[in-house]
XYZ file of C-alpha atoms in Angstrom:
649
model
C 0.000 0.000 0.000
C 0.768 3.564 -1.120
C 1.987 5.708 2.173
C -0.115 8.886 1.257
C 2.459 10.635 3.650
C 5.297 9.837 2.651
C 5.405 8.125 -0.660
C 9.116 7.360 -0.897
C 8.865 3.169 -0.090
C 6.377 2.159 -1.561
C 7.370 -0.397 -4.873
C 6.800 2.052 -7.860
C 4.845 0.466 -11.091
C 5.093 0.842 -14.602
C 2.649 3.532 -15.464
C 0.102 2.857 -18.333
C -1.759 5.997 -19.312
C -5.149 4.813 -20.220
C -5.424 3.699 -16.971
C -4.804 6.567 -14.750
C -8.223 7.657 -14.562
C -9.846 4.255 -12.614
C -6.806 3.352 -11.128
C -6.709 6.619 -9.424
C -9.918 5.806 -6.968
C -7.694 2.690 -5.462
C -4.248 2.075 -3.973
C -2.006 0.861 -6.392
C -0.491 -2.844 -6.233
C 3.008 -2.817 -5.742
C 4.726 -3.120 -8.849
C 8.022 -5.581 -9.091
C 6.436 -7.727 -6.440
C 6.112 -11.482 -6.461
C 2.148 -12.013 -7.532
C 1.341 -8.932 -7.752
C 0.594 -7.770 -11.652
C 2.154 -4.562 -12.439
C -0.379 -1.679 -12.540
C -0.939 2.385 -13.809
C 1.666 4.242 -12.011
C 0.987 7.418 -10.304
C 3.587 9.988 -9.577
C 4.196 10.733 -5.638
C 2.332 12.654 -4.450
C 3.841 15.988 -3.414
C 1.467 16.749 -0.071
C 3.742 14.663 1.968
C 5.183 16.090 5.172
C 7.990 17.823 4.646
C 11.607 17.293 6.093
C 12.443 19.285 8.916
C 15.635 20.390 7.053
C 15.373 23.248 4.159
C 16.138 20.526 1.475
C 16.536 22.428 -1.587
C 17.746 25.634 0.493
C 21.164 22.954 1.857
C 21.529 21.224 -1.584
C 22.076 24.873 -3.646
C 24.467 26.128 -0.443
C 26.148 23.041 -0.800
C 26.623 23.222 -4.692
C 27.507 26.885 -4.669
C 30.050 26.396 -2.387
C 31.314 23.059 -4.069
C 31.661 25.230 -6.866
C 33.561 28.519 -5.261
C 35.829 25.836 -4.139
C 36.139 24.655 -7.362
C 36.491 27.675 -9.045
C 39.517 28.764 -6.721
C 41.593 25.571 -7.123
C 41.489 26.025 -10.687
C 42.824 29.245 -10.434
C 45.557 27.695 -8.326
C 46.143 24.998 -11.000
C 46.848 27.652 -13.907
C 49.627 29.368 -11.778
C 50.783 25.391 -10.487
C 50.453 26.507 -7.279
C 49.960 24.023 -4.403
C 47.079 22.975 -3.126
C 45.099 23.128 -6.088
C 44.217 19.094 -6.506
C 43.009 18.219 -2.969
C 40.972 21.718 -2.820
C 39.053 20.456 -6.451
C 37.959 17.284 -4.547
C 36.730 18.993 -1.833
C 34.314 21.179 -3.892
C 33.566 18.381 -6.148
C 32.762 16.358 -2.803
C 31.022 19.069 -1.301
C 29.114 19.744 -4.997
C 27.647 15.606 -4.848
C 27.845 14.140 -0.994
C 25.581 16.561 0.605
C 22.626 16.439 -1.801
C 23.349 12.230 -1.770
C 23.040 12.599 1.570
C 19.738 14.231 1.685
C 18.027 11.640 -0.694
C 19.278 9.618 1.464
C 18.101 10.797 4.825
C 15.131 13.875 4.357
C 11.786 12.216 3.208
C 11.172 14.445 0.521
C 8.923 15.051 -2.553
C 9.407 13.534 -5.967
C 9.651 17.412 -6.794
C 12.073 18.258 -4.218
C 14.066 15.189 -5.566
C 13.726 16.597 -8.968
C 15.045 20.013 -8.091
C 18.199 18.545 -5.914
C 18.800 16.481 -8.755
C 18.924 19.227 -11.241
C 21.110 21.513 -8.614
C 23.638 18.249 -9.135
C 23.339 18.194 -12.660
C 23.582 21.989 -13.159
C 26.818 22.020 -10.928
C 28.870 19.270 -12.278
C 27.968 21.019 -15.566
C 29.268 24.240 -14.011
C 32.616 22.271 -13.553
C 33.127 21.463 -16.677
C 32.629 25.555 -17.586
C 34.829 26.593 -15.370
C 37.851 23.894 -16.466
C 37.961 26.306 -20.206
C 35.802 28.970 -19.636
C 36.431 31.347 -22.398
C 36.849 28.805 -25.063
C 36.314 25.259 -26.386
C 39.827 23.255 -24.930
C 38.661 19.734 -25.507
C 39.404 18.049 -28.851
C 36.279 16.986 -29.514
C 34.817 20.403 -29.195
C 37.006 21.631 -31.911
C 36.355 18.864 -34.154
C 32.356 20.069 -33.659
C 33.179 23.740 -33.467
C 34.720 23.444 -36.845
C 31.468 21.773 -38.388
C 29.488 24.314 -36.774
C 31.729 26.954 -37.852
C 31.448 25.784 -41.729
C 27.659 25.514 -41.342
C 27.635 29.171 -40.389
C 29.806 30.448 -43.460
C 28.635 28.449 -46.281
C 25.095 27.437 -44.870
C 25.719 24.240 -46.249
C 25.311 20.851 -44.381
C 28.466 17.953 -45.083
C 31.617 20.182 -45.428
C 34.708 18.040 -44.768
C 35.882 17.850 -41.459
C 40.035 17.081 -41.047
C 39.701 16.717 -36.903
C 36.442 14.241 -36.886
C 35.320 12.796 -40.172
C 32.013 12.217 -38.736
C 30.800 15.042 -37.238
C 29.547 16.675 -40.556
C 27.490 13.715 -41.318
C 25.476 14.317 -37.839
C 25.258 17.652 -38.093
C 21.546 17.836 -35.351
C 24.229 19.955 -32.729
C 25.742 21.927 -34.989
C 22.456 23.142 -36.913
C 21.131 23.815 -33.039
C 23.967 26.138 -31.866
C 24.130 28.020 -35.313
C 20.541 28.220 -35.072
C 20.409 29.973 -31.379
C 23.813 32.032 -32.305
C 22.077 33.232 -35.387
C 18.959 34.010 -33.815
C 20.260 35.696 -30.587
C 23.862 37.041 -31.863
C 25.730 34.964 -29.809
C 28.792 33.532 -30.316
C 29.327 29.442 -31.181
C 30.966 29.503 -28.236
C 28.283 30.863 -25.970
C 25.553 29.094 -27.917
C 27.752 25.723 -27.729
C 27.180 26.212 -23.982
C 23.770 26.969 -23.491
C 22.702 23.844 -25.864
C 24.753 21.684 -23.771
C 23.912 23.187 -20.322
C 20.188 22.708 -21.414
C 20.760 19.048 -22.533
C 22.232 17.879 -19.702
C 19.797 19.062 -17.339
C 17.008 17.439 -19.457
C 19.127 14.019 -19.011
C 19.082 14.351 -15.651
C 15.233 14.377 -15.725
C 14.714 12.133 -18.443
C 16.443 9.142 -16.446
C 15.089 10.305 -13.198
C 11.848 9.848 -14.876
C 12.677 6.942 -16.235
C 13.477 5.349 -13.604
C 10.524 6.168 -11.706
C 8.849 3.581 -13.710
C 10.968 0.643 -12.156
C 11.136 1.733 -8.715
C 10.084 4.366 -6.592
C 11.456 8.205 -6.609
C 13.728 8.218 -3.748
C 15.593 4.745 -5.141
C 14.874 7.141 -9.064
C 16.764 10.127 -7.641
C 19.965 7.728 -6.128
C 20.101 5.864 -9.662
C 20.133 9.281 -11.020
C 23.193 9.984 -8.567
C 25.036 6.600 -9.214
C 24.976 7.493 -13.332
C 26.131 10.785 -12.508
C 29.475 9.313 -11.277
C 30.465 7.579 -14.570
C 33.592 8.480 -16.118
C 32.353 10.518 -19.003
C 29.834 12.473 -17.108
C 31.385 15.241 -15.848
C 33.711 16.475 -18.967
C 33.586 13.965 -21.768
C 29.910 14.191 -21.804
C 29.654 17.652 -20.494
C 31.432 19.380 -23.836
C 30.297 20.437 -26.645
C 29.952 17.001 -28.397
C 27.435 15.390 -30.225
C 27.182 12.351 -27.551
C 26.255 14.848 -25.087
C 23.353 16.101 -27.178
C 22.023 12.487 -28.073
C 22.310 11.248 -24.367
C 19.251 13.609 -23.928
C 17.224 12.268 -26.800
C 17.523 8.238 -25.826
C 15.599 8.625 -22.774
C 12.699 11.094 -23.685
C 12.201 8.605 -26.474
C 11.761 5.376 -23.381
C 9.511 7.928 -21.908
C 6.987 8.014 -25.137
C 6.990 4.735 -25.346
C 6.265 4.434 -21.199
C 3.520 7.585 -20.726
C 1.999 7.841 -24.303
C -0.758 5.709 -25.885
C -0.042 3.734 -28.826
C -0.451 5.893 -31.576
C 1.088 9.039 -29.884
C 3.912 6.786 -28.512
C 5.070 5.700 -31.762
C 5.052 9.652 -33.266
C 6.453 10.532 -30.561
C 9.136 8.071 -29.904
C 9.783 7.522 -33.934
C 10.449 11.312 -34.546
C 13.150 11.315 -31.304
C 14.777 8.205 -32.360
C 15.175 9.919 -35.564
C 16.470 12.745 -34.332
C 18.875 10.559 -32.040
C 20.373 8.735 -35.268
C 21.323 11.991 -36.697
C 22.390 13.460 -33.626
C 25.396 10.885 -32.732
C 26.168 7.224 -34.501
C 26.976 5.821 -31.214
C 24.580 6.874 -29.137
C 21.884 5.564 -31.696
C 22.607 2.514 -31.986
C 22.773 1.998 -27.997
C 19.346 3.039 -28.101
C 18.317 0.504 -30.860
C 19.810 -2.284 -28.945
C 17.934 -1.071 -25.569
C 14.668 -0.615 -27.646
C 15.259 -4.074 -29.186
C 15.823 -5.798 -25.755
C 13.337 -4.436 -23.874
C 10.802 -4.953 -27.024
C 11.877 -8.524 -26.651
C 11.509 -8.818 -23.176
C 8.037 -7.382 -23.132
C 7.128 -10.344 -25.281
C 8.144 -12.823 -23.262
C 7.200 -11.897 -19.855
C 3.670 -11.857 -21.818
C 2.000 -9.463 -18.439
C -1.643 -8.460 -19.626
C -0.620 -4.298 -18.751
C 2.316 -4.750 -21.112
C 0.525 -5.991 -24.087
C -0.473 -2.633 -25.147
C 3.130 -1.120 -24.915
C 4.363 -4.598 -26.896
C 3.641 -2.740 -30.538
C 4.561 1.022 -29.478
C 8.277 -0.306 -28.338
C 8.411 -2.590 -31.209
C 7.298 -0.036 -33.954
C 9.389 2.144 -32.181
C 12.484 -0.191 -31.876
C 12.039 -1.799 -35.585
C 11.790 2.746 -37.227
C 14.923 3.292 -35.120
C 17.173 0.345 -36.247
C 15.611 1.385 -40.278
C 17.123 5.035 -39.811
C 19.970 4.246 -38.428
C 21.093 1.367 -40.938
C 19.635 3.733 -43.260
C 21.713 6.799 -42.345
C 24.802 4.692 -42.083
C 24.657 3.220 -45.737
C 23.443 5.874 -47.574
C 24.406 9.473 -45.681
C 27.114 8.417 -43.360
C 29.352 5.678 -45.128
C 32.725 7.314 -43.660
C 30.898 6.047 -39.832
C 32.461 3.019 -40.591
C 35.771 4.059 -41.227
C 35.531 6.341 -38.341
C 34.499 3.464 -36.077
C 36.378 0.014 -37.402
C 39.506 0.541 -36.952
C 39.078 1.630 -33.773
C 37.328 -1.356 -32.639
C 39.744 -3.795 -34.703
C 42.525 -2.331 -32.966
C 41.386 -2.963 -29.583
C 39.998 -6.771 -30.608
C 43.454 -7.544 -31.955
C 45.006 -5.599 -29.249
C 43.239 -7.705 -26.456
C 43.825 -11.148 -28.638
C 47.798 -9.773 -28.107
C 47.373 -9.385 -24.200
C 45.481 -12.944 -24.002
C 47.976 -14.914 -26.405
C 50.417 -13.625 -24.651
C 52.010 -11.987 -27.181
C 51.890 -8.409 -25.408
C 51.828 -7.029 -21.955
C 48.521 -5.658 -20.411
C 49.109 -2.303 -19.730
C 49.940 -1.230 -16.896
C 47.025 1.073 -14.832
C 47.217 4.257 -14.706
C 50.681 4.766 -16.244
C 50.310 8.243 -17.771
C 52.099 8.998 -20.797
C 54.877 11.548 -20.606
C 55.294 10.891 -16.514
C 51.739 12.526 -15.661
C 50.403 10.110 -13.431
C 48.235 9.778 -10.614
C 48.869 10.308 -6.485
C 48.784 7.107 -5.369
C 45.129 7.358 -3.404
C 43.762 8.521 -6.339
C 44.668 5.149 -7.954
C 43.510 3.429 -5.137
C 40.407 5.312 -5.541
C 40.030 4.278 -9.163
C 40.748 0.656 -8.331
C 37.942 0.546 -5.805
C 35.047 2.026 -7.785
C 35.641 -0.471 -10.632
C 35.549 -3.564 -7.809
C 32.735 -1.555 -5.887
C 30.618 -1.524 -9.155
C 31.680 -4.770 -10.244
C 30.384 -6.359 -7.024
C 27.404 -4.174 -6.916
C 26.274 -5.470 -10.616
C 26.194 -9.029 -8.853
C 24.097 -8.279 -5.896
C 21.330 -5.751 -7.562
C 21.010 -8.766 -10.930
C 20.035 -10.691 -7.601
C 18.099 -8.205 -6.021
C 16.280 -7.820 -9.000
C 15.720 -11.348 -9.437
C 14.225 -11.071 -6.289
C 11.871 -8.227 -7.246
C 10.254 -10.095 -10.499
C 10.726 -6.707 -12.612
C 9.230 -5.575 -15.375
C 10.072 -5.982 -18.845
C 11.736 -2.282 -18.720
C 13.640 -3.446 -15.356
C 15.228 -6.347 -16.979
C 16.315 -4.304 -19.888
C 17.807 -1.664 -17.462
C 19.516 -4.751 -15.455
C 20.679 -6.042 -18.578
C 22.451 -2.771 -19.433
C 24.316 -2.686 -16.377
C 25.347 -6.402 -16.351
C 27.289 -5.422 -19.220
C 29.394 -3.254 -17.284
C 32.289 -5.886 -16.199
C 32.806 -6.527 -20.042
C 33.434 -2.841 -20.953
C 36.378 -3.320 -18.740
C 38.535 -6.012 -20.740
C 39.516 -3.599 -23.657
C 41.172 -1.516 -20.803
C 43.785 -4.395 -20.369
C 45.295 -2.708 -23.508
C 46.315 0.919 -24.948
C 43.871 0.526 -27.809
C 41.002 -0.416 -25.615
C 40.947 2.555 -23.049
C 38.748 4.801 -25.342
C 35.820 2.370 -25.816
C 35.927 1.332 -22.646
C 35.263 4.873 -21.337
C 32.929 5.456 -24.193
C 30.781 2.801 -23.334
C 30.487 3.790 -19.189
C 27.709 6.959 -20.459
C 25.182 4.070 -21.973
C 26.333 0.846 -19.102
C 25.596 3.011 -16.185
C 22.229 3.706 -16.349
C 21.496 0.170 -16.131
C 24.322 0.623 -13.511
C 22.773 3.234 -11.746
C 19.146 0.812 -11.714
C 21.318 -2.145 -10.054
C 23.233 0.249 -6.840
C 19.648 1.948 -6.408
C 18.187 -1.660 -5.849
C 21.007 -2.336 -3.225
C 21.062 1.198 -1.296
C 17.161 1.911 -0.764
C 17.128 -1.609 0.912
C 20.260 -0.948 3.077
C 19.026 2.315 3.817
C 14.932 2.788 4.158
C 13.574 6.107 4.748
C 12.976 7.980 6.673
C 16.214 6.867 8.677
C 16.028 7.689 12.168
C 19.466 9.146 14.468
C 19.472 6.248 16.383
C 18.700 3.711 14.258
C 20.578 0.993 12.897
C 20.268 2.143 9.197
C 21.967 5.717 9.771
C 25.390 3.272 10.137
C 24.088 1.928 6.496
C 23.575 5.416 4.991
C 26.684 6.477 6.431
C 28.490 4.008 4.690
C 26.628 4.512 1.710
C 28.124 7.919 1.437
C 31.019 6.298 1.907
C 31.161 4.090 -1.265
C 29.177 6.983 -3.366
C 32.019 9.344 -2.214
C 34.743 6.637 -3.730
C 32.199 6.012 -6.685
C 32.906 9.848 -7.643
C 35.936 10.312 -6.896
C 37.244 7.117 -8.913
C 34.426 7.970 -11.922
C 36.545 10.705 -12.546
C 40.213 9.341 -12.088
C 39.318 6.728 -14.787
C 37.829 8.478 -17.498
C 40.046 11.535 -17.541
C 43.648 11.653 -18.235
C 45.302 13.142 -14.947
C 46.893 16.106 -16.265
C 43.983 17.305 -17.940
C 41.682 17.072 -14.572
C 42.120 21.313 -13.820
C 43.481 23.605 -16.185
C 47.523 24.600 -15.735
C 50.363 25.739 -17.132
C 51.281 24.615 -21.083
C 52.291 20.999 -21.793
C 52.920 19.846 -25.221
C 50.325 17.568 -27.182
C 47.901 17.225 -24.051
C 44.782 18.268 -25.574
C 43.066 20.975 -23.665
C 46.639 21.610 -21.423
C 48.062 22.525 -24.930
C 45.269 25.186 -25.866
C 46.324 28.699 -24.270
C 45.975 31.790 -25.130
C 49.566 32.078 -27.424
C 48.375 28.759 -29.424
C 44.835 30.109 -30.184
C 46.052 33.878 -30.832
C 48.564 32.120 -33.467
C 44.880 30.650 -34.912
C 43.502 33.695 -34.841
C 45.732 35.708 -36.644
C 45.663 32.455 -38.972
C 41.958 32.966 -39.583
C 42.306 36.118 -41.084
C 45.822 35.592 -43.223
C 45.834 32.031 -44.419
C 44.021 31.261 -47.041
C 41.163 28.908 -45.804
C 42.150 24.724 -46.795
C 45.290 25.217 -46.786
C 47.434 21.962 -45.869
C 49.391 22.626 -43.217
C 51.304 20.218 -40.856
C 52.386 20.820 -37.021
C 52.068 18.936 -33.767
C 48.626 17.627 -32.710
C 47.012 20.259 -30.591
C 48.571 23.329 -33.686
C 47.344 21.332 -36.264
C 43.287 20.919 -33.898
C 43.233 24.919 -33.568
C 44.135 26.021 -36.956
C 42.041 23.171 -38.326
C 39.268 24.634 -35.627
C 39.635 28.095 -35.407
C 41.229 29.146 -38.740
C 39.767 26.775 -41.106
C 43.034 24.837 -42.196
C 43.634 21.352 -43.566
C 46.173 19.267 -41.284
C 47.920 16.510 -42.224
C 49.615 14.018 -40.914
C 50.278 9.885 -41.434
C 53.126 9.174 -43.552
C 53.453 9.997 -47.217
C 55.681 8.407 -49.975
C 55.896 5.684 -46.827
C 57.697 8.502 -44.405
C 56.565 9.668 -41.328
C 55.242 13.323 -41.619
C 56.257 13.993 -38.290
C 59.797 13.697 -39.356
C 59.907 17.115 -40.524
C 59.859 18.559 -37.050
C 61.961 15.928 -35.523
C 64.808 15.724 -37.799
C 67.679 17.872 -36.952
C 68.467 19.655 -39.895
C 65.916 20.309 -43.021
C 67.112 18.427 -45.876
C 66.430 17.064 -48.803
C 63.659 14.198 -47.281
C 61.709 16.634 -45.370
C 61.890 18.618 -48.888
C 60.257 15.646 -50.246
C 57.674 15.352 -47.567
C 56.979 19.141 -48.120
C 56.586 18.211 -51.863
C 54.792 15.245 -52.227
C 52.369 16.572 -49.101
C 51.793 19.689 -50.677
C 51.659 21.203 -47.344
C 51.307 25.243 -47.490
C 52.216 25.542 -44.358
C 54.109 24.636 -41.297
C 53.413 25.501 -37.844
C 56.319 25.120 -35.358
C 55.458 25.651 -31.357
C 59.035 25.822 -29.629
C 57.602 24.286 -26.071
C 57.498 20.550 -27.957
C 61.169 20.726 -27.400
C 60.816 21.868 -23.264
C 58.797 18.478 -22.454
C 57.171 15.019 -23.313
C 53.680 14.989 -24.867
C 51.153 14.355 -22.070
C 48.963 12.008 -24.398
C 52.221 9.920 -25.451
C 52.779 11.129 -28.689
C 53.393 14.722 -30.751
C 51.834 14.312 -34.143
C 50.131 11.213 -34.413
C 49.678 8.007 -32.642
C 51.419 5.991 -35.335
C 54.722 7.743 -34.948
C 58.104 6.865 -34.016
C 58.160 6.558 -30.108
C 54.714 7.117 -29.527
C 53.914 6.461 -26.089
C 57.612 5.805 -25.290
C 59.252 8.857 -25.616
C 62.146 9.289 -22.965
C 63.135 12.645 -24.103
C 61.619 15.591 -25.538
C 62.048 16.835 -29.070
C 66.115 18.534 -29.602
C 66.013 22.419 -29.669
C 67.867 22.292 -32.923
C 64.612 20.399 -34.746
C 62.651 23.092 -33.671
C 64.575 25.607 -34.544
C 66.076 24.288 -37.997
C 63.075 25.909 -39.978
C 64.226 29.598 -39.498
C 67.547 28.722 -41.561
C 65.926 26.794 -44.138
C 66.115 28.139 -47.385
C 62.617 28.834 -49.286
C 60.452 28.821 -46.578
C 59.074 32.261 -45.180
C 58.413 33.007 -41.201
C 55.056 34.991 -41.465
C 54.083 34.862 -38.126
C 55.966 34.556 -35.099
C 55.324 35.292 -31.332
C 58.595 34.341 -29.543
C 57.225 30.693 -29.225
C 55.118 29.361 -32.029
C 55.744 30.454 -35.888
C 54.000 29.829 -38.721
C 56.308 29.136 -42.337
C 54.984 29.570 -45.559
C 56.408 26.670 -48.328
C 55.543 28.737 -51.678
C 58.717 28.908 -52.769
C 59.218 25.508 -51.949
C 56.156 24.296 -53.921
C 56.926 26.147 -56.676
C 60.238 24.865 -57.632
C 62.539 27.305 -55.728
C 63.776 23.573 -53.982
């Protein structure tokens, strides 16, 4: 039975809208339950008595001073001054354990839970801002912010992308942002932020609601939490990326299958898988498999109230898996490129590691001597074996529970987690195995919830046993967060800081993106040009340039910067490259790259450099005969190869 006063234990169930009306004048069965049919779902009901403590008052102190705290350790960082690391944890601990702890402890409102969890989402977001706060930093934001940028000056859709082949051929967030920047004046990079700040807080009620269908809103609001500590959430999938668009379309489209009749549902949920499948490649087709599995699943638990929502999810499920092959063969084709070798890499990588024919790599080794403090690994080590173990027990928790046919498919999803971590025995593997922690965890998040709201009942009184529970609860949410981050982000990367060489957003400061400036308005636009990795992202970005890199006429392209003296090979690679122009930063010479390599993953060294580039590579190019220094700011120069090109070599 339904506590009309409180409304936070009660077994949720899954909601079917032509019911609401007569279901209303009777107490729900509990939904989940052995023998007890799942029936129309009601939300809770917000005339509960309220906690004692000003809920949402505490939760937006606590993120606003998680986020001063923040905010002043990252200004420490860019001046390297000490103290900067342990004060980011403390905001970021003060931004997530307090509000935790009051979902925990306060009986609250499914509307008070909504509003704490959108002060979480809002401040982790808020993190991110503050990391590059003037302008995009992260690769992947370039990559977009140079499809965005070519949408604005042609007005044309499928321009040709030299940083991320794909993003032109899902083009849903860059028409958004060059939509709002055209219609308000705003820059891309303003707009870039207020798409993403708005999609991230309608993720964060999308799964909340979501998961209100499975089981009730307090356990909703913690699996909300728990998917808010993967390893992509707070900066991978808080940038201004197309993943972090599409992660708010997959769940609105489970919702119009879950609230909506049959007819509207399929509209409704057609039209946003649609718009998911041109919104991010990935993304989509984690949402066709979900739809697929949970359509599946729905058929063979064969439960009278799920008969109606058997068609909507399968119409839905069969339109999704159409656009998407569709989109892939005929207006995507390069996604497979894109994605292949990537995967191949880290299948014949792993085969390596278990034939023995290569070393697994060793955790948390960062390239170019930028590792970890040590409890930070530990940290890291014990959120994987936390989660790991916590899979196990909520599969049998929900065993337990009978669940519905959309709680099996959310268990399902998060018993997948343990395999996502086998392709990080190897180099190759790391990426997909972060990639795939933003779609595993919210089945993740489903599983923990199961295991806490038992632990931990509300409403949890001082002296009772469970406070010790919810205490340690904290506790293993605290090393959740904490580790969530350590994994999916490289370690110098965490807080701004001084300049290190190839080390993605570390690399982008205000002398490298003035030098892309100035390129913007004197280089002629697709122009090939070569330099080191994070050069060759901003003047591909910001000035419209054509990098290359790879190897041509079977030699290394990077050799050009790291021979000592310029002769007559890098001639040829200038040649044979046509490459316009060169763009030489001095710092590669001062240290190692912090992602393992300078120019490209494939060259000499990579990931094993000892030593940093010699001075006399970087500085060969201003005695080289036929090539002309037009720009030069002490540190980076940019030389023009026309004479070169033109037979002067």
């Amino acid at each position: 039975m339904r506590d009309r006063r409180g409304g936070n234990d009660t077994l949720s169930v899954d909601q079917v809208s032509d019911r609401r009306a007569r279901e209303a004048a009777r107490p729900p069965a509990t939904s989940d339950s052995p023998g007890n049919p799942p029936a129309a779902a009601r939300p809770c009901p917000d005339t509960v008595v309220p906690t004692r403590l000003p809920a949402l008052g505490l939760g937006a102190v606590a993120a606003a001073v998680g986020l001063l705290a923040v905010a002043a350790a990252d200004n420490l960082a860019r001046t390297a001054s000490t103290g900067a690391r342990p004060l980011f944890w403390a905001g970021y601990m003060t931004i997530v354990l307090p509000i935790t702890a009051l979902v925990l402890f306060s009986r609250l409102t499914r509307r008070q839970l909504m509003w704490l969890l959108l002060a979480v989402g809002a401040a982790l977001y808020l993190v991110k801002v503050m990391h590059s706060p003037l302008w995009f930093t992260f690769h992947d934001e370039l990559g977009h912010l140079r499809t965005a940028a070519d949408i604005q000056r042609t007005g044309h859709l499928y321009e040709h992308n030299p940083i991320l082949r794909a993003s032109p051929f899902f083009p849903a967030l860059e028409t958004v942002a060059t939509a709002l920047a055209g219609l308000s004046g705003l820059s891309l990079f303003v707009s870039g932020l207020v798409v993403i700040g708005v999609a991230r807080l309608v993720t964060i009620v999308a799964l909340f609601r979501v998961y209100e269908f499975v089981v009730p809103p307090r356990a909703a609001a913690l699996a909300t939490i728990v998917y808010t500590s993967n390893p992509t959430f707070l900066y991978f999938d808080g940038q201004f990326s197309y993943e972090s668009l599409a992660l708010a379309l997959a769940p609105i489209v489970i919702l119009g299958a879950l609230r909506l009749g049959p007819r509207a549902g399929i509209v409704l949920g057609s039209t946003l898988a649609v718009g998911a499948v041109v919104t991010h490649h990935l993304t989509s087709y984690a949402l066709c498999a979900f739809l697929a599995v949970w359509a599946l699943l729905v058929v063979v638990a064969r439960r009278r109230s799920e008969e109606a929502r058997a068609v909507t999810i399968a119409a839905v499920a069969a339109i999704a898996i159409a656009v998407a092959v569709a989109w892939a063969a005929l207006v995507a084709p390069v996604t497979s490129g894109y994605i292949t070798p990537v995967v191949r890499n880290a299948v014949h990588a792993l085969g390596d590691v278990v034939s023995g024919g290569s070393p697994v790599k060793h955790p948390f080794q960062g390239a170019g001597g930028y590792g970890r403090p040590a409890w930070e690994r530990i940290a890291s080590l014990a959120s994987v074996a936390i989660v790991s173990v916590g899979v196990l027990v909520g599969l049998l928790a929900a065993i337990r529970r009978r669940p519905s046919a959309l709680g099996w498919a959310l268990a399902l999803t998060g018993a997948a987690y343990p395999l996502t971590l086998l392709p990080r025995l190897t180099q190759a593997g790391t990426e997909i195995s972060n990639r795939s922690s933003g779609f595993v965890f919210v089945g993740v998040g489903y599983l923990l919830a199961l295991i806490v709201v038992r632990a931990v009942p509300a409403p949890v009184h001082r002296r009772s046993r469970h406070v010790s529970w919810g205490l340690a609860s904290l506790a293993v949410l605290a090393v959740l967060f904490i580790g969530g981050v350590g994994i999916g982000w490289a370690p110098a990367a965490l807080q701004p800081g001084p300049f290190i060489p190839a080390a993605n957003s570390r690399s982008i400061d205000p002398l490298s993106r003035w030098a892309a400036v100035w390129a913007r308005s004197h280089l002629e636009p697709g122009s090939r040009l070569s330099g080191d990795v994070d050069s060759s992202l901003l003047m591909a970005a910001y000035a419209g340039q054509d990098p290359q890199s790879g190897t041509i006429s079977s030699i290394p392209v990077s050799r050009l910067f790291t021979a000592t003296r310029f002769g007559p090979v890098e001639r040829r690679i200038i040649v044979a490259d046509q490459l316009r122009y060169l763009v030489v930063d001095r710092r590669i010479s001062e240290a190692l790259p912090g992602i393992g390599f300078y120019f490209a993953p494939g060259e000499p060294g990579a990931f094993h450099h000892s030593h940093p580039i010699p001075d006399a590579a970087v500085d060969k190019f201003h005695r080289a005969p036929f090539l002309d220094e037009v720009f030069s700011d002490g540190r980076i120069s940019i030389y023009d190869t026309r004479n070169l090109l033109s037979g002067g070599g």
